[in-house]
PDB file of C-alpha atoms in Angstrom:
ATOM      1  CA  MET A   1      19.805   0.072 -46.244  1.00  0.00           C
ATOM      2  CA  LEU A   2      17.763   1.038 -43.160  1.00  0.00           C
ATOM      3  CA  ALA A   3      14.892  -1.154 -44.291  1.00  0.00           C
ATOM      4  CA  GLU A   4      17.329  -4.060 -44.642  1.00  0.00           C
ATOM      5  CA  PHE A   5      18.667  -3.388 -41.116  1.00  0.00           C
ATOM      6  CA  GLU A   6      15.098  -3.444 -39.769  1.00  0.00           C
ATOM      7  CA  ARG A   7      14.409  -6.710 -41.577  1.00  0.00           C
ATOM      8  CA  LEU A   8      17.593  -8.348 -40.253  1.00  0.00           C
ATOM      9  CA  LEU A   9      17.542  -7.027 -36.708  1.00  0.00           C
ATOM     10  CA  SER A  10      13.920  -6.862 -35.577  1.00  0.00           C
ATOM     11  CA  PRO A  11      13.460 -10.655 -35.414  1.00  0.00           C
ATOM     12  CA  VAL A  12      16.546 -11.021 -33.168  1.00  0.00           C
ATOM     13  CA  GLY A  13      15.535  -8.361 -30.647  1.00  0.00           C
ATOM     14  CA  PHE A  14      17.266  -5.182 -31.831  1.00  0.00           C
ATOM     15  CA  ARG A  15      15.373  -1.935 -32.304  1.00  0.00           C
ATOM     16  CA  VAL A  16      16.577   0.220 -35.191  1.00  0.00           C
ATOM     17  CA  GLN A  17      16.436   3.976 -34.699  1.00  0.00           C
ATOM     18  CA  SER A  18      18.153   5.997 -37.406  1.00  0.00           C
ATOM     19  CA  ARG A  19      19.652   9.483 -37.549  1.00  0.00           C
ATOM     20  CA  GLN A  20      20.838  10.860 -40.835  1.00  0.00           C
ATOM     21  CA  LEU A  21      23.264  13.764 -40.985  1.00  0.00           C
ATOM     22  CA  GLU A  22      23.265  16.278 -43.787  1.00  0.00           C
ATOM     23  CA  PRO A  23      26.325  15.930 -46.037  1.00  0.00           C
ATOM     24  CA  GLY A  24      29.316  17.701 -44.482  1.00  0.00           C
ATOM     25  CA  SER A  25      27.449  18.636 -41.310  1.00  0.00           C
ATOM     26  CA  ALA A  26      29.407  16.324 -39.014  1.00  0.00           C
ATOM     27  CA  LEU A  27      32.650  18.073 -39.899  1.00  0.00           C
ATOM     28  CA  SER A  28      31.132  21.541 -39.500  1.00  0.00           C
ATOM     29  CA  GLY A  29      31.013  21.206 -35.719  1.00  0.00           C
ATOM     30  CA  LYS A  30      27.226  21.193 -35.552  1.00  0.00           C
ATOM     31  CA  ARG A  31      25.987  19.132 -32.585  1.00  0.00           C
ATOM     32  CA  TYR A  32      23.263  16.529 -32.902  1.00  0.00           C
ATOM     33  CA  ALA A  33      21.067  14.868 -30.328  1.00  0.00           C
ATOM     34  CA  PHE A  34      21.710  11.153 -30.524  1.00  0.00           C
ATOM     35  CA  PRO A  35      19.409   8.730 -28.769  1.00  0.00           C
ATOM     36  CA  ARG A  36      21.115   7.010 -25.826  1.00  0.00           C
ATOM     37  CA  ALA A  37      21.740   3.395 -26.706  1.00  0.00           C
ATOM     38  CA  PRO A  38      24.126   0.661 -25.664  1.00  0.00           C
ATOM     39  CA  LEU A  39      25.098  -0.020 -29.278  1.00  0.00           C
ATOM     40  CA  TYR A  40      25.426   2.174 -32.366  1.00  0.00           C
ATOM     41  CA  VAL A  41      25.876   1.229 -36.008  1.00  0.00           C
ATOM     42  CA  ILE A  42      27.602   3.972 -37.983  1.00  0.00           C
ATOM     43  CA  ASP A  43      27.718   4.164 -41.766  1.00  0.00           C
ATOM     44  CA  ALA A  44      31.172   5.385 -42.784  1.00  0.00           C
ATOM     45  CA  HIS A  45      30.421   5.437 -46.495  1.00  0.00           C
ATOM     46  CA  PRO A  46      29.878   9.176 -46.913  1.00  0.00           C
ATOM     47  CA  SER A  47      33.069  10.126 -45.053  1.00  0.00           C
ATOM     48  CA  ARG A  48      35.436   8.340 -42.689  1.00  0.00           C
ATOM     49  CA  GLN A  49      36.260  11.683 -41.062  1.00  0.00           C
ATOM     50  CA  ALA A  50      32.580  12.321 -40.395  1.00  0.00           C
ATOM     51  CA  ALA A  51      32.250   8.818 -38.930  1.00  0.00           C
ATOM     52  CA  GLU A  52      35.200   9.564 -36.621  1.00  0.00           C
ATOM     53  CA  VAL A  53      33.518  12.783 -35.443  1.00  0.00           C
ATOM     54  CA  VAL A  54      30.253  10.939 -34.802  1.00  0.00           C
ATOM     55  CA  ILE A  55      32.087   8.209 -32.860  1.00  0.00           C
ATOM     56  CA  GLY A  56      33.755  10.913 -30.766  1.00  0.00           C
ATOM     57  CA  TRP A  57      30.377  12.549 -30.014  1.00  0.00           C
ATOM     58  CA  ILE A  58      28.850   9.228 -29.035  1.00  0.00           C
ATOM     59  CA  ALA A  59      31.837   8.289 -26.863  1.00  0.00           C
ATOM     60  CA  SER A  60      31.641  11.618 -25.023  1.00  0.00           C
ATOM     61  CA  ARG A  61      27.890  11.337 -24.385  1.00  0.00           C
ATOM     62  CA  ALA A  62      27.574   7.569 -23.870  1.00  0.00           C
ATOM     63  CA  PRO A  63      31.031   6.359 -22.803  1.00  0.00           C
ATOM     64  CA  ASN A  64      29.856   2.813 -22.062  1.00  0.00           C
ATOM     65  CA  SER A  65      28.265   2.347 -25.470  1.00  0.00           C
ATOM     66  CA  ARG A  66      29.803   0.310 -28.254  1.00  0.00           C
ATOM     67  CA  GLN A  67      30.042   1.104 -31.935  1.00  0.00           C
ATOM     68  CA  VAL A  68      30.036  -0.966 -35.106  1.00  0.00           C
ATOM     69  CA  VAL A  69      31.084   0.786 -38.306  1.00  0.00           C
ATOM     70  CA  ILE A  70      29.896  -0.295 -41.736  1.00  0.00           C
ATOM     71  CA  ALA A  71      31.692   0.758 -44.920  1.00  0.00           C
ATOM     72  CA  GLN A  72      32.349  -0.358 -48.472  1.00  0.00           C
ATOM     73  CA  ARG A  73      35.733  -1.827 -47.481  1.00  0.00           C
ATOM     74  CA  PHE A  74      38.323  -1.558 -44.736  1.00  0.00           C
ATOM     75  CA  THR A  75      42.044  -1.034 -45.018  1.00  0.00           C
ATOM     76  CA  GLU A  76      44.630  -0.263 -42.366  1.00  0.00           C
ATOM     77  CA  ALA A  77      44.365   3.419 -43.296  1.00  0.00           C
ATOM     78  CA  ASN A  78      40.640   3.669 -42.650  1.00  0.00           C
ATOM     79  CA  ALA A  79      40.210   0.981 -39.971  1.00  0.00           C
ATOM     80  CA  PHE A  80      43.028   1.799 -37.517  1.00  0.00           C
ATOM     81  CA  PRO A  81      41.757   5.321 -36.659  1.00  0.00           C
ATOM     82  CA  LEU A  82      38.310   3.853 -35.977  1.00  0.00           C
ATOM     83  CA  LEU A  83      39.759   1.138 -33.733  1.00  0.00           C
ATOM     84  CA  ARG A  84      41.852   3.734 -31.872  1.00  0.00           C
ATOM     85  CA  LEU A  85      38.627   5.627 -31.142  1.00  0.00           C
ATOM     86  CA  GLY A  86      37.189   2.505 -29.540  1.00  0.00           C
ATOM     87  CA  THR A  87      35.133   1.017 -32.353  1.00  0.00           C
ATOM     88  CA  LYS A  88      34.488  -2.647 -31.570  1.00  0.00           C
ATOM     89  CA  GLY A  89      33.113  -3.831 -34.891  1.00  0.00           C
ATOM     90  CA  LEU A  90      33.925  -3.361 -38.561  1.00  0.00           C
ATOM     91  CA  LEU A  91      31.693  -4.779 -41.287  1.00  0.00           C
ATOM     92  CA  THR A  92      31.560  -4.229 -45.012  1.00  0.00           C
ATOM     93  CA  TYR A  93      28.205  -3.797 -46.707  1.00  0.00           C
ATOM     94  CA  ALA A  94      28.654  -7.200 -48.349  1.00  0.00           C
ATOM     95  CA  GLU A  95      29.237  -8.857 -44.945  1.00  0.00           C
ATOM     96  CA  ALA A  96      26.428  -6.990 -43.184  1.00  0.00           C
ATOM     97  CA  THR A  97      23.613  -8.965 -44.799  1.00  0.00           C
ATOM     98  CA  GLY A  98      24.874 -12.277 -43.447  1.00  0.00           C
ATOM     99  CA  GLN A  99      26.765 -11.219 -40.328  1.00  0.00           C
ATOM    100  CA  LEU A 100      25.134  -8.107 -38.846  1.00  0.00           C
ATOM    101  CA  PRO A 101      22.972  -9.816 -36.172  1.00  0.00           C
ATOM    102  CA  ASP A 102      25.895 -11.983 -34.986  1.00  0.00           C
ATOM    103  CA  ALA A 103      28.281  -9.023 -35.050  1.00  0.00           C
ATOM    104  CA  LEU A 104      25.911  -6.872 -32.995  1.00  0.00           C
ATOM    105  CA  HIS A 105      25.369  -9.620 -30.418  1.00  0.00           C
ATOM    106  CA  THR A 106      29.134 -10.162 -30.113  1.00  0.00           C
ATOM    107  CA  VAL A 107      29.909  -6.455 -29.748  1.00  0.00           C
ATOM    108  CA  ALA A 108      26.956  -5.863 -27.408  1.00  0.00           C
ATOM    109  CA  HIS A 109      28.359  -8.528 -25.090  1.00  0.00           C
ATOM    110  CA  GLY A 110      31.857  -7.025 -24.992  1.00  0.00           C
ATOM    111  CA  GLY A 111      33.517  -8.756 -27.934  1.00  0.00           C
ATOM    112  CA  PHE A 112      35.113  -7.535 -31.140  1.00  0.00           C
ATOM    113  CA  TRP A 113      33.927  -8.150 -34.689  1.00  0.00           C
ATOM    114  CA  VAL A 114      36.908  -7.150 -36.798  1.00  0.00           C
ATOM    115  CA  PRO A 115      38.457  -9.107 -39.668  1.00  0.00           C
ATOM    116  CA  ARG A 116      41.318 -11.168 -38.187  1.00  0.00           C
ATOM    117  CA  ARG A 117      43.828  -9.817 -40.660  1.00  0.00           C
ATOM    118  CA  LEU A 118      43.075  -6.214 -39.691  1.00  0.00           C
ATOM    119  CA  LEU A 119      42.904  -6.944 -35.975  1.00  0.00           C
ATOM    120  CA  ALA A 120      46.265  -8.750 -36.074  1.00  0.00           C
ATOM    121  CA  ARG A 121      47.892  -5.856 -37.926  1.00  0.00           C
ATOM    122  CA  PHE A 122      46.337  -3.351 -35.522  1.00  0.00           C
ATOM    123  CA  VAL A 123      47.661  -5.216 -32.478  1.00  0.00           C
ATOM    124  CA  ASP A 124      51.093  -5.439 -34.145  1.00  0.00           C
ATOM    125  CA  SER A 125      51.071  -1.668 -34.756  1.00  0.00           C
ATOM    126  CA  VAL A 126      50.174  -1.007 -31.112  1.00  0.00           C
ATOM    127  CA  LEU A 127      52.927  -3.342 -29.901  1.00  0.00           C
ATOM    128  CA  LYS A 128      55.429  -1.671 -32.220  1.00  0.00           C
ATOM    129  CA  VAL A 129      54.620   1.719 -30.673  1.00  0.00           C
ATOM    130  CA  ILE A 130      54.971   0.270 -27.185  1.00  0.00           C
ATOM    131  CA  ARG A 131      58.380  -1.187 -28.045  1.00  0.00           C
ATOM    132  CA  LYS A 132      59.542   2.115 -29.562  1.00  0.00           C
ATOM    133  CA  ARG A 133      58.580   3.964 -26.393  1.00  0.00           C
ATOM    134  CA  GLY A 134      60.603   1.566 -24.311  1.00  0.00           C
ATOM    135  CA  MET A 135      57.638   0.550 -22.219  1.00  0.00           C
ATOM    136  CA  PRO A 136      58.227  -1.996 -19.453  1.00  0.00           C
ATOM    137  CA  LYS A 137      57.997  -5.569 -20.664  1.00  0.00           C
ATOM    138  CA  SER A 138      56.142  -6.908 -17.635  1.00  0.00           C
ATOM    139  CA  PRO A 139      54.279  -5.642 -14.554  1.00  0.00           C
ATOM    140  CA  ALA A 140      57.352  -6.610 -12.500  1.00  0.00           C
ATOM    141  CA  ASP A 141      59.263  -3.817 -14.293  1.00  0.00           C
ATOM    142  CA  LEU A 142      56.751  -1.200 -13.122  1.00  0.00           C
ATOM    143  CA  SER A 143      57.144   1.008 -10.077  1.00  0.00           C
ATOM    144  CA  PRO A 144      54.667   0.407  -7.223  1.00  0.00           C
ATOM    145  CA  ARG A 145      52.725   3.531  -8.267  1.00  0.00           C
ATOM    146  CA  GLU A 146      52.590   2.396 -11.902  1.00  0.00           C
ATOM    147  CA  ARG A 147      51.305  -0.993 -10.714  1.00  0.00           C
ATOM    148  CA  GLU A 148      48.500   0.788  -8.823  1.00  0.00           C
ATOM    149  CA  ALA A 149      47.536   2.586 -12.027  1.00  0.00           C
ATOM    150  CA  LEU A 150      47.701  -0.678 -13.996  1.00  0.00           C
ATOM    151  CA  ASP A 151      45.516  -2.452 -11.420  1.00  0.00           C
ATOM    152  CA  ALA A 152      42.933   0.341 -11.703  1.00  0.00           C
ATOM    153  CA  LEU A 153      43.105   0.111 -15.495  1.00  0.00           C
ATOM    154  CA  LEU A 154      42.540  -3.637 -15.334  1.00  0.00           C
ATOM    155  CA  GLU A 155      39.433  -2.934 -13.245  1.00  0.00           C
ATOM    156  CA  ASN A 156      38.224  -1.033 -16.330  1.00  0.00           C
ATOM    157  CA  LEU A 157      38.246   2.332 -14.535  1.00  0.00           C
ATOM    158  CA  SER A 158      38.301   5.501 -16.600  1.00  0.00           C
ATOM    159  CA  ASN A 159      41.235   7.928 -16.476  1.00  0.00           C
ATOM    160  CA  LYS A 160      39.125  10.208 -14.290  1.00  0.00           C
ATOM    161  CA  GLU A 161      38.335   7.390 -11.851  1.00  0.00           C
ATOM    162  CA  ILE A 162      41.990   6.307 -11.739  1.00  0.00           C
ATOM    163  CA  ALA A 163      43.063   9.894 -11.059  1.00  0.00           C
ATOM    164  CA  SER A 164      40.557  10.195  -8.236  1.00  0.00           C
ATOM    165  CA  ARG A 165      41.578   6.892  -6.670  1.00  0.00           C
ATOM    166  CA  LEU A 166      45.320   7.659  -6.859  1.00  0.00           C
ATOM    167  CA  HIS A 167      44.964  11.378  -6.025  1.00  0.00           C
ATOM    168  CA  ILE A 168      46.654  12.491  -9.240  1.00  0.00           C
ATOM    169  CA  SER A 169      45.550  14.611 -12.170  1.00  0.00           C
ATOM    170  CA  GLU A 170      43.515  13.028 -14.944  1.00  0.00           C
ATOM    171  CA  ARG A 171      46.292  13.944 -17.390  1.00  0.00           C
ATOM    172  CA  THR A 172      48.841  12.064 -15.285  1.00  0.00           C
ATOM    173  CA  ALA A 173      46.543   9.056 -15.082  1.00  0.00           C
ATOM    174  CA  LYS A 174      46.160   9.097 -18.857  1.00  0.00           C
ATOM    175  CA  PHE A 175      49.927   9.290 -19.351  1.00  0.00           C
TER     176      PHE A 175
END
């Protein structure tokens, strides 16, 4: 698979650098040194849970990076947790041969590469949770302080940056 990635990606300007984890090691809590990169491709075939741990490690060490996950197939059960962790791309092995370069370019430039059906269901599930929580329906329904937090969020600031700007705890900013 790595040789195929090299073949597909080298001509379009991507450099492939692989790291292979021993089976079960990601879930054991062992830490790995990942190369810093703006974009990561993660193989979720061995274990979705291990892929989630790896995505968490990458997000904590390279918060501005983006991830594309490749697996045999995606369902709501295995795709939604990955999307909640911030994964921007989902490709099956069958799709990777024809779509990987385009998917990586799209994700690298801030887009999503997720099957429409899954993305639509994911957005619906997020909206359902928002409705259940009784969240305000528009920015006009927010308090002035909540609007300040929303404005900072729309500037793509992190929870820590929002907390600093508004002089509140990071936990409050996250809430």
